[in-house]
């Protein structure tokens, strides 16, 4: 199923400036969505690692306090 979308002429002009030879706007938008999804995934994984790291630091501090 194809969903039509309306884009401002200025935006279309800007996007056209980034198109590679023979690339369509649809292909360009698909690439943008892929890049966005990868960025979101990267940020989520990074946040998850930060949380895990912080949790580990908190756990170590508790153990250290308990042993002292």
N, CA, C and O atoms as a CHARMM CRD file, in Angstrom:
* protein
*
  272
    1    1 UNK  N      0.84200  -1.17400   0.00000 PROA 1      0.00000
    2    1 UNK  CA     0.00000   0.00000   0.00000 PROA 1      0.00000
    3    1 UNK  C      0.89300   1.24500   0.00000 PROA 1      0.00000
    4    1 UNK  O      1.84700   1.32400   0.77400 PROA 1      0.00000
    5    2 UNK  N      0.59900   2.17200  -0.82600 PROA 2      0.00000
    6    2 UNK  CA     1.37000   3.40700  -0.94200 PROA 2      0.00000
    7    2 UNK  C      0.62200   4.52700  -0.23900 PROA 2      0.00000
    8    2 UNK  O     -0.57100   4.73100  -0.46600 PROA 2      0.00000
    9    3 UNK  N      1.33700   5.25400   0.62000 PROA 3      0.00000
   10    3 UNK  CA     0.75400   6.38500   1.33400 PROA 3      0.00000
   11    3 UNK  C      1.35100   7.67200   0.77700 PROA 3      0.00000
   12    3 UNK  O      2.56100   7.88000   0.87600 PROA 3      0.00000
   13    4 UNK  N      0.54200   8.52200   0.20400 PROA 4      0.00000
   14    4 UNK  CA     1.08600   9.79300  -0.28600 PROA 4      0.00000
   15    4 UNK  C      1.39400  10.72700   0.89100 PROA 4      0.00000
   16    4 UNK  O      0.67000  10.75300   1.88700 PROA 4      0.00000
   17    5 UNK  N      2.47200  11.48300   0.75600 PROA 5      0.00000
   18    5 UNK  CA     2.78500  12.49300   1.76500 PROA 5      0.00000
   19    5 UNK  C      3.03400  13.81300   1.05300 PROA 5      0.00000
   20    5 UNK  O      3.50500  13.84800  -0.08400 PROA 5      0.00000
   21    6 UNK  N      2.71200  14.88600   1.73900 PROA 6      0.00000
   22    6 UNK  CA     2.94400  16.21200   1.17400 PROA 6      0.00000
   23    6 UNK  C      4.16800  16.81000   1.84600 PROA 6      0.00000
   24    6 UNK  O      4.29600  16.80600   3.07000 PROA 6      0.00000
   25    7 UNK  N      5.06500  17.32500   1.01200 PROA 7      0.00000
   26    7 UNK  CA     6.28000  17.94700   1.52000 PROA 7      0.00000
   27    7 UNK  C      6.36100  19.37000   1.00400 PROA 7      0.00000
   28    7 UNK  O      5.98500  19.65600  -0.13300 PROA 7      0.00000
   29    8 UNK  N      6.85000  20.24900   1.84200 PROA 8      0.00000
   30    8 UNK  CA     7.05800  21.63500   1.45700 PROA 8      0.00000
   31    8 UNK  C      8.06700  21.68500   0.30500 PROA 8      0.00000
   32    8 UNK  O      9.03900  20.93000   0.29900 PROA 8      0.00000
   33    9 UNK  N      7.84100  22.56400  -0.65700 PROA 9      0.00000
   34    9 UNK  CA     8.72400  22.67600  -1.82200 PROA 9      0.00000
   35    9 UNK  C     10.17200  22.94400  -1.41800 PROA 9      0.00000
   36    9 UNK  O     11.09800  22.41200  -2.03000 PROA 9      0.00000
   37   10 UNK  N     10.36700  23.76300  -0.39200 PROA 10     0.00000
   38   10 UNK  CA    11.72900  24.05400   0.06900 PROA 10     0.00000
   39   10 UNK  C     12.42100  22.79300   0.59500 PROA 10     0.00000
   40   10 UNK  O     13.60900  22.58000   0.35300 PROA 10     0.00000
   41   11 UNK  N     11.66900  21.96600   1.31200 PROA 11     0.00000
   42   11 UNK  CA    12.23200  20.72600   1.83400 PROA 11     0.00000
   43   11 UNK  C     12.59800  19.78300   0.69800 PROA 11     0.00000
   44   11 UNK  O     13.66200  19.16600   0.71700 PROA 11     0.00000
   45   12 UNK  N     11.72400  19.67400  -0.28300 PROA 12     0.00000
   46   12 UNK  CA    11.99700  18.81600  -1.43900 PROA 12     0.00000
   47   12 UNK  C     13.25400  19.30000  -2.15700 PROA 12     0.00000
   48   12 UNK  O     14.09100  18.49600  -2.56800 PROA 12     0.00000
   49   13 UNK  N     13.37700  20.59900  -2.30300 PROA 13     0.00000
   50   13 UNK  CA    14.55600  21.16700  -2.96100 PROA 13     0.00000
   51   13 UNK  C     15.82500  20.83500  -2.17100 PROA 13     0.00000
   52   13 UNK  O     16.85300  20.48200  -2.75000 PROA 13     0.00000
   53   14 UNK  N     15.74100  20.95000  -0.85500 PROA 14     0.00000
   54   14 UNK  CA    16.88900  20.60600  -0.00900 PROA 14     0.00000
   55   14 UNK  C     17.25700  19.13800  -0.15700 PROA 14     0.00000
   56   14 UNK  O     18.43100  18.80000  -0.30100 PROA 14     0.00000
   57   15 UNK  N     16.25100  18.26300  -0.12200 PROA 15     0.00000
   58   15 UNK  CA    16.51700  16.83000  -0.25000 PROA 15     0.00000
   59   15 UNK  C     17.08100  16.50300  -1.62500 PROA 15     0.00000
   60   15 UNK  O     17.97600  15.66500  -1.74300 PROA 15     0.00000
   61   16 UNK  N     16.56900  17.15400  -2.66400 PROA 16     0.00000
   62   16 UNK  CA    17.07400  16.91200  -4.01600 PROA 16     0.00000
   63   16 UNK  C     18.56500  17.21900  -4.11000 PROA 16     0.00000
   64   16 UNK  O     19.28400  16.59600  -4.89100 PROA 16     0.00000
   65   17 UNK  N     19.01900  18.16600  -3.32400 PROA 17     0.00000
   66   17 UNK  CA    20.43300  18.50700  -3.31100 PROA 17     0.00000
   67   17 UNK  C     21.32300  17.39800  -2.76100 PROA 17     0.00000
   68   17 UNK  O     22.53000  17.39500  -3.00200 PROA 17     0.00000
   69   18 UNK  N     20.73600  16.45700  -2.02400 PROA 18     0.00000
   70   18 UNK  CA    21.49400  15.34900  -1.44500 PROA 18     0.00000
   71   18 UNK  C     21.37900  14.05700  -2.24600 PROA 18     0.00000
   72   18 UNK  O     22.08700  13.08900  -1.96700 PROA 18     0.00000
   73   19 UNK  N     20.49900  14.03500  -3.23300 PROA 19     0.00000
   74   19 UNK  CA    20.29400  12.81200  -4.00800 PROA 19     0.00000
   75   19 UNK  C     21.53300  12.46300  -4.81500 PROA 19     0.00000
   76   19 UNK  O     22.18000  13.33300  -5.39700 PROA 19     0.00000
   77   20 UNK  N     21.85000  11.17600  -4.83800 PROA 20     0.00000
   78   20 UNK  CA    22.92300  10.69600  -5.69700 PROA 20     0.00000
   79   20 UNK  C     22.34100  10.43500  -7.07800 PROA 20     0.00000
   80   20 UNK  O     21.12100  10.38900  -7.23900 PROA 20     0.00000
   81   21 UNK  N     23.19900  10.26700  -8.07100 PROA 21     0.00000
   82   21 UNK  CA    22.73400  10.04700  -9.44300 PROA 21     0.00000
   83   21 UNK  C     21.74100   8.89500  -9.51100 PROA 21     0.00000
   84   21 UNK  O     22.04600   7.77600  -9.10100 PROA 21     0.00000
   85   22 UNK  N     20.55900   9.17500 -10.02900 PROA 22     0.00000
   86   22 UNK  CA    19.53400   8.15300 -10.21200 PROA 22     0.00000
   87   22 UNK  C     18.75000   7.80200  -8.96400 PROA 22     0.00000
   88   22 UNK  O     17.82000   6.99800  -9.03400 PROA 22     0.00000
   89   23 UNK  N     19.09600   8.37700  -7.82800 PROA 23     0.00000
   90   23 UNK  CA    18.39600   8.08200  -6.57500 PROA 23     0.00000
   91   23 UNK  C     17.07600   8.83600  -6.53600 PROA 23     0.00000
   92   23 UNK  O     17.00300  10.00200  -6.92500 PROA 23     0.00000
   93   24 UNK  N     16.03500   8.16300  -6.06400 PROA 24     0.00000
   94   24 UNK  CA    14.72400   8.79800  -5.94200 PROA 24     0.00000
   95   24 UNK  C     14.56300   9.36900  -4.53900 PROA 24     0.00000
   96   24 UNK  O     15.30100   9.01600  -3.61900 PROA 24     0.00000
   97   25 UNK  N     13.58800  10.25400  -4.39500 PROA 25     0.00000
   98   25 UNK  CA    13.29300  10.78600  -3.05600 PROA 25     0.00000
   99   25 UNK  C     12.89100   9.66400  -2.11100 PROA 25     0.00000
  100   25 UNK  O     13.26100   9.67800  -0.93700 PROA 25     0.00000
  101   26 UNK  N     12.14100   8.69700  -2.61300 PROA 26     0.00000
  102   26 UNK  CA    11.72700   7.57500  -1.77200 PROA 26     0.00000
  103   26 UNK  C     12.94800   6.81500  -1.24900 PROA 26     0.00000
  104   26 UNK  O     13.00300   6.47400  -0.06800 PROA 26     0.00000
  105   27 UNK  N     13.91300   6.55300  -2.10800 PROA 27     0.00000
  106   27 UNK  CA    15.12500   5.85400  -1.67900 PROA 27     0.00000
  107   27 UNK  C     15.89700   6.68500  -0.65600 PROA 27     0.00000
  108   27 UNK  O     16.42700   6.15200   0.32000 PROA 27     0.00000
  109   28 UNK  N     15.95300   7.98400  -0.88900 PROA 28     0.00000
  110   28 UNK  CA    16.64400   8.88000   0.03400 PROA 28     0.00000
  111   28 UNK  C     15.96900   8.87000   1.40600 PROA 28     0.00000
  112   28 UNK  O     16.64100   8.80400   2.43500 PROA 28     0.00000
  113   29 UNK  N     14.65400   8.93300   1.41300 PROA 29     0.00000
  114   29 UNK  CA    13.90500   8.92500   2.67800 PROA 29     0.00000
  115   29 UNK  C     14.09100   7.59000   3.39200 PROA 29     0.00000
  116   29 UNK  O     14.22800   7.56000   4.61500 PROA 29     0.00000
  117   30 UNK  N     14.09600   6.47900   2.64300 PROA 30     0.00000
  118   30 UNK  CA    14.34500   5.16800   3.24900 PROA 30     0.00000
  119   30 UNK  C     15.70800   5.14900   3.93600 PROA 30     0.00000
  120   30 UNK  O     15.84800   4.62200   5.04000 PROA 30     0.00000
  121   31 UNK  N     16.71000   5.72800   3.27700 PROA 31     0.00000
  122   31 UNK  CA    18.04900   5.78800   3.86300 PROA 31     0.00000
  123   31 UNK  C     18.05500   6.64800   5.12400 PROA 31     0.00000
  124   31 UNK  O     18.69600   6.29100   6.11300 PROA 31     0.00000
  125   32 UNK  N     17.34900   7.77100   5.09800 PROA 32     0.00000
  126   32 UNK  CA    17.25700   8.62600   6.28500 PROA 32     0.00000
  127   32 UNK  C     16.62300   7.88100   7.45800 PROA 32     0.00000
  128   32 UNK  O     17.08900   7.99000   8.59200 PROA 32     0.00000
  129   33 UNK  N     15.56500   7.12900   7.18200 PROA 33     0.00000
  130   33 UNK  CA    14.88600   6.37600   8.24300 PROA 33     0.00000
  131   33 UNK  C     15.82800   5.31900   8.81100 PROA 33     0.00000
  132   33 UNK  O     15.87500   5.11400  10.02400 PROA 33     0.00000
  133   34 UNK  N     16.57500   4.65200   7.94200 PROA 34     0.00000
  134   34 UNK  CA    17.53400   3.64700   8.39700 PROA 34     0.00000
  135   34 UNK  C     18.59400   4.27800   9.29000 PROA 34     0.00000
  136   34 UNK  O     18.92400   3.73800  10.34600 PROA 34     0.00000
  137   35 UNK  N     19.12400   5.41400   8.86900 PROA 35     0.00000
  138   35 UNK  CA    20.12700   6.12100   9.67000 PROA 35     0.00000
  139   35 UNK  C     19.52900   6.52700  11.01600 PROA 35     0.00000
  140   35 UNK  O     20.18700   6.39000  12.04700 PROA 35     0.00000
  141   36 UNK  N     18.30900   7.01600  11.01800 PROA 36     0.00000
  142   36 UNK  CA    17.62700   7.41600  12.25400 PROA 36     0.00000
  143   36 UNK  C     17.47400   6.20800  13.18600 PROA 36     0.00000
  144   36 UNK  O     17.75700   6.29500  14.38100 PROA 36     0.00000
  145   37 UNK  N     17.02000   5.07700  12.62100 PROA 37     0.00000
  146   37 UNK  CA    16.81700   3.87800  13.43300 PROA 37     0.00000
  147   37 UNK  C     18.12800   3.39500  14.04300 PROA 37     0.00000
  148   37 UNK  O     18.16400   2.98600  15.20400 PROA 37     0.00000
  149   38 UNK  N     19.20100   3.44200  13.26300 PROA 38     0.00000
  150   38 UNK  CA    20.50500   3.03000  13.78600 PROA 38     0.00000
  151   38 UNK  C     20.95200   3.96100  14.90300 PROA 38     0.00000
  152   38 UNK  O     21.50900   3.51100  15.90500 PROA 38     0.00000
  153   39 UNK  N     20.71100   5.24800  14.73700 PROA 39     0.00000
  154   39 UNK  CA    21.07900   6.21600  15.76500 PROA 39     0.00000
  155   39 UNK  C     20.30600   6.00600  17.04600 PROA 39     0.00000
  156   39 UNK  O     20.87500   6.06800  18.13600 PROA 39     0.00000
  157   40 UNK  N     19.02000   5.76000  16.92700 PROA 40     0.00000
  158   40 UNK  CA    18.18500   5.50900  18.10400 PROA 40     0.00000
  159   40 UNK  C     18.65800   4.24600  18.80600 PROA 40     0.00000
  160   40 UNK  O     18.79100   4.21900  20.02900 PROA 40     0.00000
  161   41 UNK  N     18.91200   3.19800  18.02400 PROA 41     0.00000
  162   41 UNK  CA    19.38600   1.94000  18.60000 PROA 41     0.00000
  163   41 UNK  C     20.71700   2.15900  19.32200 PROA 41     0.00000
  164   41 UNK  O     20.91900   1.65000  20.42500 PROA 41     0.00000
  165   42 UNK  N     21.61800   2.91300  18.70100 PROA 42     0.00000
  166   42 UNK  CA    22.91600   3.20700  19.30200 PROA 42     0.00000
  167   42 UNK  C     22.74100   3.94400  20.62700 PROA 42     0.00000
  168   42 UNK  O     23.38100   3.60300  21.62200 PROA 42     0.00000
  169   43 UNK  N     21.87600   4.94800  20.63700 PROA 43     0.00000
  170   43 UNK  CA    21.64200   5.71500  21.86200 PROA 43     0.00000
  171   43 UNK  C     21.02300   4.85300  22.94800 PROA 43     0.00000
  172   43 UNK  O     21.38900   4.97000  24.11800 PROA 43     0.00000
  173   44 UNK  N     20.08000   3.98000  22.56800 PROA 44     0.00000
  174   44 UNK  CA    19.44100   3.11200  23.55100 PROA 44     0.00000
  175   44 UNK  C     20.45100   2.14000  24.14300 PROA 44     0.00000
  176   44 UNK  O     20.46200   1.90900  25.35200 PROA 44     0.00000
  177   45 UNK  N     21.30800   1.56700  23.28400 PROA 45     0.00000
  178   45 UNK  CA    22.32100   0.63900  23.77900 PROA 45     0.00000
  179   45 UNK  C     23.30800   1.36700  24.68300 PROA 45     0.00000
  180   45 UNK  O     23.72200   0.83600  25.71300 PROA 45     0.00000
  181   46 UNK  N     23.68500   2.58000  24.29600 PROA 46     0.00000
  182   46 UNK  CA    24.60000   3.36900  25.11700 PROA 46     0.00000
  183   46 UNK  C     24.00300   3.69100  26.46600 PROA 46     0.00000
  184   46 UNK  O     24.68200   3.59500  27.48800 PROA 46     0.00000
  185   47 UNK  N     22.73900   4.07300  26.48100 PROA 47     0.00000
  186   47 UNK  CA    22.05600   4.38100  27.74000 PROA 47     0.00000
  187   47 UNK  C     21.96800   3.13500  28.60400 PROA 47     0.00000
  188   47 UNK  O     22.12400   3.20200  29.82400 PROA 47     0.00000
  189   48 UNK  N     21.71900   2.00000  27.96800 PROA 48     0.00000
  190   48 UNK  CA    21.63400   0.74900  28.70300 PROA 48     0.00000
  191   48 UNK  C     22.98300   0.41400  29.33400 PROA 48     0.00000
  192   48 UNK  O     23.04500  -0.01300  30.48700 PROA 48     0.00000
  193   49 UNK  N     24.06000   0.60800  28.57600 PROA 49     0.00000
  194   49 UNK  CA    25.39900   0.33800  29.11300 PROA 49     0.00000
  195   49 UNK  C     25.73000   1.28400  30.25800 PROA 49     0.00000
  196   49 UNK  O     26.31800   0.87500  31.26000 PROA 49     0.00000
  197   50 UNK  N     25.34900   2.55100  30.10800 PROA 50     0.00000
  198   50 UNK  CA    25.60200   3.51200  31.18100 PROA 50     0.00000
  199   50 UNK  C     24.86800   3.10400  32.44500 PROA 50     0.00000
  200   50 UNK  O     25.41900   3.18200  33.54400 PROA 50     0.00000
  201   51 UNK  N     23.62800   2.67100  32.29000 PROA 51     0.00000
  202   51 UNK  CA    22.83800   2.23300  33.43900 PROA 51     0.00000
  203   51 UNK  C     23.48000   1.02000  34.08700 PROA 51     0.00000
  204   51 UNK  O     23.58800   0.95100  35.31200 PROA 51     0.00000
  205   52 UNK  N     23.91400   0.04500  33.25800 PROA 52     0.00000
  206   52 UNK  CA    24.56600  -1.14700  33.79700 PROA 52     0.00000
  207   52 UNK  C     25.84500  -0.76300  34.53100 PROA 52     0.00000
  208   52 UNK  O     26.11800  -1.27200  35.61700 PROA 52     0.00000
  209   53 UNK  N     26.62500   0.13200  33.94000 PROA 53     0.00000
  210   53 UNK  CA    27.88100   0.57300  34.54700 PROA 53     0.00000
  211   53 UNK  C     27.60600   1.25900  35.87700 PROA 53     0.00000
  212   53 UNK  O     28.28700   0.99200  36.86700 PROA 53     0.00000
  213   54 UNK  N     26.61300   2.14200  35.90600 PROA 54     0.00000
  214   54 UNK  CA    26.26300   2.85300  37.13400 PROA 54     0.00000
  215   54 UNK  C     25.80200   1.86200  38.19100 PROA 54     0.00000
  216   54 UNK  O     26.17900   1.97500  39.35800 PROA 54     0.00000
  217   55 UNK  N     24.98800   0.89100  37.78800 PROA 55     0.00000
  218   55 UNK  CA    24.49500  -0.10800  38.73300 PROA 55     0.00000
  219   55 UNK  C     25.66300  -0.88300  39.32000 PROA 55     0.00000
  220   55 UNK  O     25.70200  -1.12900  40.52600 PROA 55     0.00000
  221   56 UNK  N     26.61300  -1.27000  38.47900 PROA 56     0.00000
  222   56 UNK  CA    27.77800  -2.00200  38.95300 PROA 56     0.00000
  223   56 UNK  C     28.58000  -1.15700  39.93300 PROA 56     0.00000
  224   56 UNK  O     29.02800  -1.67000  40.95900 PROA 56     0.00000
  225   57 UNK  N     28.77100   0.12300  39.64200 PROA 57     0.00000
  226   57 UNK  CA    29.49200   1.01500  40.55000 PROA 57     0.00000
  227   57 UNK  C     28.78200   1.12000  41.89400 PROA 57     0.00000
  228   57 UNK  O     29.42500   1.10200  42.94400 PROA 57     0.00000
  229   58 UNK  N     27.47600   1.22700  41.86000 PROA 58     0.00000
  230   58 UNK  CA    26.69300   1.31400  43.09800 PROA 58     0.00000
  231   58 UNK  C     26.83400   0.02100  43.88600 PROA 58     0.00000
  232   58 UNK  O     26.99900   0.05400  45.10500 PROA 58     0.00000
  233   59 UNK  N     26.77000  -1.11700  43.20100 PROA 59     0.00000
  234   59 UNK  CA    26.91000  -2.39900  43.88700 PROA 59     0.00000
  235   59 UNK  C     28.29800  -2.53200  44.51600 PROA 59     0.00000
  236   59 UNK  O     28.42100  -2.99900  45.64800 PROA 59     0.00000
  237   60 UNK  N     29.34600  -2.12200  43.78500 PROA 60     0.00000
  238   60 UNK  CA    30.70300  -2.17500  44.33000 PROA 60     0.00000
  239   60 UNK  C     30.82100  -1.30200  45.58000 PROA 60     0.00000
  240   60 UNK  O     31.42600  -1.70900  46.57200 PROA 60     0.00000
  241   61 UNK  N     30.25100  -0.12400  45.52900 PROA 61     0.00000
  242   61 UNK  CA    30.31700   0.78500  46.67300 PROA 61     0.00000
  243   61 UNK  C     29.63800   0.16600  47.88300 PROA 61     0.00000
  244   61 UNK  O     30.12700   0.30600  49.00400 PROA 61     0.00000
  245   62 UNK  N     28.52700  -0.51000  47.67500 PROA 62     0.00000
  246   62 UNK  CA    27.83300  -1.15500  48.79300 PROA 62     0.00000
  247   62 UNK  C     28.68700  -2.26800  49.38700 PROA 62     0.00000
  248   62 UNK  O     28.78200  -2.40200  50.60700 PROA 62     0.00000
  249   63 UNK  N     29.31000  -3.06500  48.51800 PROA 63     0.00000
  250   63 UNK  CA    30.16800  -4.15100  48.99800 PROA 63     0.00000
  251   63 UNK  C     31.35200  -3.57300  49.75600 PROA 63     0.00000
  252   63 UNK  O     31.70600  -4.06800  50.82600 PROA 63     0.00000
  253   64 UNK  N     31.96900  -2.52400  49.20600 PROA 64     0.00000
  254   64 UNK  CA    33.10900  -1.89300  49.87800 PROA 64     0.00000
  255   64 UNK  C     32.71800  -1.37900  51.26000 PROA 64     0.00000
  256   64 UNK  O     33.45800  -1.56200  52.22700 PROA 64     0.00000
  257   65 UNK  N     31.55900  -0.73700  51.35200 PROA 65     0.00000
  258   65 UNK  CA    31.10200  -0.23100  52.66100 PROA 65     0.00000
  259   65 UNK  C     30.86900  -1.38200  53.62600 PROA 65     0.00000
  260   65 UNK  O     31.18500  -1.28300  54.81100 PROA 65     0.00000
  261   66 UNK  N     30.31800  -2.47100  53.11500 PROA 66     0.00000
  262   66 UNK  CA    30.01300  -3.61800  53.95900 PROA 66     0.00000
  263   66 UNK  C     31.30100  -4.26300  54.48400 PROA 66     0.00000
  264   66 UNK  O     31.35200  -4.71100  55.63000 PROA 66     0.00000
  265   67 UNK  N     32.33500  -4.31000  53.64300 PROA 67     0.00000
  266   67 UNK  CA    33.59300  -4.94600  54.03700 PROA 67     0.00000
  267   67 UNK  C     34.44000  -4.07400  54.94200 PROA 67     0.00000
  268   67 UNK  O     35.31000  -4.58600  55.64600 PROA 67     0.00000
  269   68 UNK  N     34.20600  -2.75100  54.94200 PROA 68     0.00000
  270   68 UNK  CA    35.05700  -1.89500  55.76800 PROA 68     0.00000
  271   68 UNK  C     34.58600  -1.81100  57.18400 PROA 68     0.00000
  272   68 UNK  O     35.20200  -1.12600  58.00000 PROA 68     0.00000
